[in-house]
Coordinates of C-alpha atoms and ligand atoms in Angstrom, one line a residue:
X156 CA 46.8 230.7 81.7
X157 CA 50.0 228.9 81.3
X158 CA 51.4 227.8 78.3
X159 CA 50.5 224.7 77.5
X160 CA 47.6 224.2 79.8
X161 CA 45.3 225.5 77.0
X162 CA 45.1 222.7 75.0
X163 CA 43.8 222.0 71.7
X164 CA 41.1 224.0 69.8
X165 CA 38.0 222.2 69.4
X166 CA 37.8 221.2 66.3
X167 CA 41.2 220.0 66.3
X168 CA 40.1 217.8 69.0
X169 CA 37.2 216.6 67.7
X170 CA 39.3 215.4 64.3
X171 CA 41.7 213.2 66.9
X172 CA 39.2 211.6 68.4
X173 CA 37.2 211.2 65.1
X174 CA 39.9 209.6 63.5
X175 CA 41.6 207.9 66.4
X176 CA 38.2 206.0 66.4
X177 CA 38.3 205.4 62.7
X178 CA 41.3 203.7 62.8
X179 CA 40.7 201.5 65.7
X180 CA 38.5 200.0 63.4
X181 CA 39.9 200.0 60.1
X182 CA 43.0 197.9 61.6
X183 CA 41.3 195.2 63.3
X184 CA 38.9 195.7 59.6
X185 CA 41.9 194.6 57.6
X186 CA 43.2 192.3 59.7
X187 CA 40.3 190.2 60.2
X188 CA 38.8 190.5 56.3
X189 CA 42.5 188.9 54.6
X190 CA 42.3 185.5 56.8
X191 CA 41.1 182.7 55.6
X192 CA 38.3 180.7 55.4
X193 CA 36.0 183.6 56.4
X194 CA 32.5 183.2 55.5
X195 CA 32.0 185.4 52.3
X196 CA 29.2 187.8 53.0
X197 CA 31.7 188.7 56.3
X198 CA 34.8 188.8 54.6
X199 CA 32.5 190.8 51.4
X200 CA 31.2 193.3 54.6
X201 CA 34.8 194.1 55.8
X202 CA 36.1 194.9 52.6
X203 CA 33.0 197.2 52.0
X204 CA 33.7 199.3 55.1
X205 CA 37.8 198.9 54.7
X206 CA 37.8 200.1 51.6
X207 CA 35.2 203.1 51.4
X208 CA 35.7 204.2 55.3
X209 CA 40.3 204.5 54.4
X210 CA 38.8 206.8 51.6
X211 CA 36.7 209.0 54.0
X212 CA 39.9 208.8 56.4
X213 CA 41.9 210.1 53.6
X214 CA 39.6 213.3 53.5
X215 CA 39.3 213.6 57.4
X216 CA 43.3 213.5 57.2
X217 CA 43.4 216.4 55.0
X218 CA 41.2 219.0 56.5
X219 CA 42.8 217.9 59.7
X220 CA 46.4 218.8 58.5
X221 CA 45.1 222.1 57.1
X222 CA 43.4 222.9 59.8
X223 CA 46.8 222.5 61.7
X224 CA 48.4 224.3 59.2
X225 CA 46.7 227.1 60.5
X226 CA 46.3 226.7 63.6
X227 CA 49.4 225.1 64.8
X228 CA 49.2 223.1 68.0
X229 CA 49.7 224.6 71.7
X230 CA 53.0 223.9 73.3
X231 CA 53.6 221.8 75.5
X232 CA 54.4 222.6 79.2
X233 CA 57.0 223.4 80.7
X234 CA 57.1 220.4 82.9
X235 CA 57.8 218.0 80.3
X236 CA 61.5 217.0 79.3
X237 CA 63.4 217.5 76.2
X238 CA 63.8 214.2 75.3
X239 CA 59.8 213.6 76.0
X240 CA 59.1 216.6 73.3
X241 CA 61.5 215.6 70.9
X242 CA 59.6 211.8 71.1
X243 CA 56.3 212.9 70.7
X244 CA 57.1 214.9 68.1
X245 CA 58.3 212.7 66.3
X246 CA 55.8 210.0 66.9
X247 CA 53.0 212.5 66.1
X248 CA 54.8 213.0 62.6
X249 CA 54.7 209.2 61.9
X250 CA 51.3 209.2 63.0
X251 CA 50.6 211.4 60.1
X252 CA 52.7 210.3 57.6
X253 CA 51.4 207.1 57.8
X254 CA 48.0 207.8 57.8
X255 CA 48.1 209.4 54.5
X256 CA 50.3 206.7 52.9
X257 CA 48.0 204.0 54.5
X258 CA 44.3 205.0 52.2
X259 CA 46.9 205.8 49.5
X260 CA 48.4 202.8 49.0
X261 CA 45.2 201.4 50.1
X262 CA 43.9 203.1 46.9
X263 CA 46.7 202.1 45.0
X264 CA 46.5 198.9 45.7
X265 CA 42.3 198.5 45.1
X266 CA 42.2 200.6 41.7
X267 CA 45.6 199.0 40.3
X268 CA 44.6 195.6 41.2
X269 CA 41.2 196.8 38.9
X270 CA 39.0 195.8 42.0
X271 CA 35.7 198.8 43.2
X272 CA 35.4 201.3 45.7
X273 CA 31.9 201.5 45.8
X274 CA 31.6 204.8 47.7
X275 CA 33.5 206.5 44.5
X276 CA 32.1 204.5 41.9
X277 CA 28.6 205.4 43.1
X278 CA 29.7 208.6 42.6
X279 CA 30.8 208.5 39.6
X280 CA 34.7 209.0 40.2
X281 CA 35.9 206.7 38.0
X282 CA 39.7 204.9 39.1
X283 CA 42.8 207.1 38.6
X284 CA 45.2 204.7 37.8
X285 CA 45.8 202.2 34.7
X286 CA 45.4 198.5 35.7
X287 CA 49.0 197.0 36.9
X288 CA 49.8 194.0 38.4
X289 CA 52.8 195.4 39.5
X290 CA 51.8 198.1 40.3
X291 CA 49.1 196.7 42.9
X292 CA 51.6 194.1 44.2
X293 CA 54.3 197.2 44.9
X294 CA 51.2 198.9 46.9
X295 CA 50.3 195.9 48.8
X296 CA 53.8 195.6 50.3
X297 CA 53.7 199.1 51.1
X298 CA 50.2 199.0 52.6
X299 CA 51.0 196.0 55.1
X300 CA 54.4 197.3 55.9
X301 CA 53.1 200.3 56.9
X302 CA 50.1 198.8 58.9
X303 CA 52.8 197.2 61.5
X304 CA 54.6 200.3 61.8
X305 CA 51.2 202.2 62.5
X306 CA 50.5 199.5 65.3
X307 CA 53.7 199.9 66.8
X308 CA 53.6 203.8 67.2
X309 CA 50.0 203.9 68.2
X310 CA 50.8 201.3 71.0
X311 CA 53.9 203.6 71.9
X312 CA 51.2 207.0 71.6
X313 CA 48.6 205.4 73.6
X314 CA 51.1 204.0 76.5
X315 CA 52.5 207.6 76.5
X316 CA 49.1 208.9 76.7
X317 CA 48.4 207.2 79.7
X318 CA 50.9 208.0 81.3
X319 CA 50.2 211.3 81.5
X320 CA 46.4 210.3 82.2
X321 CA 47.2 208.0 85.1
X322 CA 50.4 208.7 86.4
X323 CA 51.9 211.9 86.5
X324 CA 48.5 213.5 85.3
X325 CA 50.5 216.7 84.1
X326 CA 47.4 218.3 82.0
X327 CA 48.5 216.5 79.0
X328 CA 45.0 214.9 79.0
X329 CA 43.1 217.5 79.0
X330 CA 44.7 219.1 76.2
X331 CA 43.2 216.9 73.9
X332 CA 40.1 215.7 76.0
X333 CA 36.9 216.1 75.8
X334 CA 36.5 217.0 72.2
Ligands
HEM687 C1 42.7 205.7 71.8 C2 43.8 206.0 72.2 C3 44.4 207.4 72.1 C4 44.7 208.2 73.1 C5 44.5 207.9 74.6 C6 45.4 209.4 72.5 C7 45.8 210.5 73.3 C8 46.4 211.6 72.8 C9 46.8 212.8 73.5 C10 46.7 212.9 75.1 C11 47.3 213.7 72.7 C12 47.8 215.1 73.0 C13 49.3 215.2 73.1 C14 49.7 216.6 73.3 O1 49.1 217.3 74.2 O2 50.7 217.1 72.7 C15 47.2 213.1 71.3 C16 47.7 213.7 70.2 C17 47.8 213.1 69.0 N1 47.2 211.9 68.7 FE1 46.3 210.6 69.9 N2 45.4 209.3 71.2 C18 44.9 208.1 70.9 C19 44.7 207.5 69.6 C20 45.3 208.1 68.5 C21 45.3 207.4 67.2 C22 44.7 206.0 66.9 C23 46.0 208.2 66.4 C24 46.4 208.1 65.0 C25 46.4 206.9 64.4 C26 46.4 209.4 67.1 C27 47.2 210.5 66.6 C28 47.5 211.6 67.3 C29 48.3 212.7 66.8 C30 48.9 212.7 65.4 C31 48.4 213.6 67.8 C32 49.2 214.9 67.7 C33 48.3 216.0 67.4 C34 49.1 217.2 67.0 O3 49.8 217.8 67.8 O4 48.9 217.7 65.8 N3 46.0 209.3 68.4 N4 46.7 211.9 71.4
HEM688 C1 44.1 204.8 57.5 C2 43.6 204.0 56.6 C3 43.9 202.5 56.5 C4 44.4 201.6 57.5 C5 44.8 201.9 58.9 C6 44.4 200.3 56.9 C7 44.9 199.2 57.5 C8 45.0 197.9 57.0 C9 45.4 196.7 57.6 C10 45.9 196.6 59.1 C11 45.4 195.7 56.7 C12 45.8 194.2 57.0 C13 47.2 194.0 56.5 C14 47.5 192.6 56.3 O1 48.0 192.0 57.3 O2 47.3 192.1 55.2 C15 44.9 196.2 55.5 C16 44.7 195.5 54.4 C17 44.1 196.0 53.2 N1 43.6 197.3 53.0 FE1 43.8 198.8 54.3 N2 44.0 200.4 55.6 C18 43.6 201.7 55.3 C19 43.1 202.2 54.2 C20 42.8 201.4 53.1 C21 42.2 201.9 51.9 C22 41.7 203.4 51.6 C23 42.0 200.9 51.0 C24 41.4 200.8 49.6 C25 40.7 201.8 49.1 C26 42.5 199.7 51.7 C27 42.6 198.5 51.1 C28 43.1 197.4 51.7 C29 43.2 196.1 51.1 C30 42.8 195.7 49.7 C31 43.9 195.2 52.0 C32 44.2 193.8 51.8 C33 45.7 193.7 51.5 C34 46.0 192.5 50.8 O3 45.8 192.4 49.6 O4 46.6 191.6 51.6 N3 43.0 200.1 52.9 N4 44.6 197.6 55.7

C-alpha cells in the first residue's frame, strides 16, 4: 500500500466524526440559546444540552488526543503540495486547541458565574472554581472569541475537505471515511 492511502485507524475515525457531529450542534446550540426573546423552556433546553454535552466534548477531546498520542496519524500522500501540508497542519492544530479551550472556558464561565452543570452536579462533582464576576466575564470573552475563530477554520476544513472529495478526489476522503 502506499503511504498515505491507509488512512486513519478506526477508532480515530470514529472520534472525528463523533465529535465533528457534536460540534455541529453545540454551535448553532449557543448561538441560538443567547438571543433574545426566546421562549424560556427553549432557551432553558439549549442551555441544558450546551452546557452538559461541551463537558462530554471535553472528555471525547481527551481520549482522542491520547489516542493520537499514540497512534500518530498516517501521512499524507505524496501527491499533495507542501504548502497544502503545512495548511492542514496547522488548521488541524487550531482545531484542537480550540476545542479544548472552548468547554474550558465554557466551564469557566458557567461555575465562575456560580450558575449549574447539571450532568456534574448530579454527580456529585461539585464546581472547581470560587465564584468571580471577573472571572466569568474574562471567560465569556474568551469563549465567544474563540467560537468565531472555530467557525472560521471549520468553514476553511470543510471547503478543503471537499475538495478533495469532489474535485481532485486524491484518497484524502477515504482516509477518514467511513468510521
Ligand atoms: C462535517 C464536515 C467535516 C468534514 C467533511 C471533515 C473532513 C475531514 C477529513 C477528510 C479529514 C482527514 C484529513 C487528512 O487525511 O489528513 C479530517 C481530519 C480532521 N478533522 Fe475533519 N471534517 C469535518 C468536520 C470537522 C469538525 C467539525 C472538526 C472539529 C471541530 C474537525 C476536525 C478535524 C481534525 C482535527 C482533523 C485532523 C485529524 C488528525 O490528523 O489528527 N473536522 N476531517
Ligand atoms: C466544544 C465545546 C463548545 C462549543 C463549540 C461552544 C460554542 C458556543 C457558541 C458558538 C456560543 C455562542 C457565543 C455567542 O455568540 O454568545 C456559546 C455560548 C455559551 N457557551 Fe459554549 N461552547 C462549548 C462548550 C461550552 C461548555 C462546556 C459550557 C459550559 C459548561 C459552555 C457554556 C456557554 C455559555 C454559558 C454561553 C453563553 C455565553 C454568554 O454568556 O454570552 N459552552 N458556546
Amino acid at each position: 500500500m502506499m503511504p498515505g492511502t491507509e488512512g486513519y485507524r478506526r477508532p480515530a475515525r470514529w472520534m472525528h466524526w463523533l465529535i465533528a457531529v457534536l460540534v455541529l450542534l453545540m454551535i448553532p446550540a449557543g448561538l441560538i440559546m443567547v438571543q433574545k426573546g426566546l421562549p424560556r423552556p427553549v432557551q432553558d433546553t439549549l442551555f441544558i444540552f450546551h452546557k452538559n454535552t461541551g463537558v462530554i466534548l471535553f472528555l471525547l477531546m481527551v481520549l482522542r488526543l491520547a489516542y493520537r498520542w499514540r497512534y500518530p496519524p498516517p501521512p499524507l500522500p505524496g501527491s499533495v503540495p507542501g504548502w497544502q501540508r503545512l495548511a492542514a497542519h496547522v488548521t488541524h492544530i487550531g482545531l484542537y486547541v480550540l476545542l479544548i479551550v472552548m468547554p474550558i472556558s465554557g466551564y469557566v464561565r458557567v461555575r465562575a458565574g456560580g450558575f449549574p452543570i447539571e450532568g456534574l452536579d448530579a454527580l456529585g462533582i461539585g464546581t472547581l472554581l470560587p465564584k468571580s464576576e471577573a472571572l466569568a466575564t474574562a471567560a465569556q470573552s474568551v469563549h465567544i472569541t474563540c467560537a468565531f475563530l472555530l467557525m472560521a477554520l471549520i468553514g476553511l476544513h470543510v471547503a478543503a475537505a471537499l475538495q478533495h472529495a469532489l474535485i481532485r478526489r486524491d484518497g484524502i476522503w477515504s482516509r477518514i471515511w467511513p468510521p
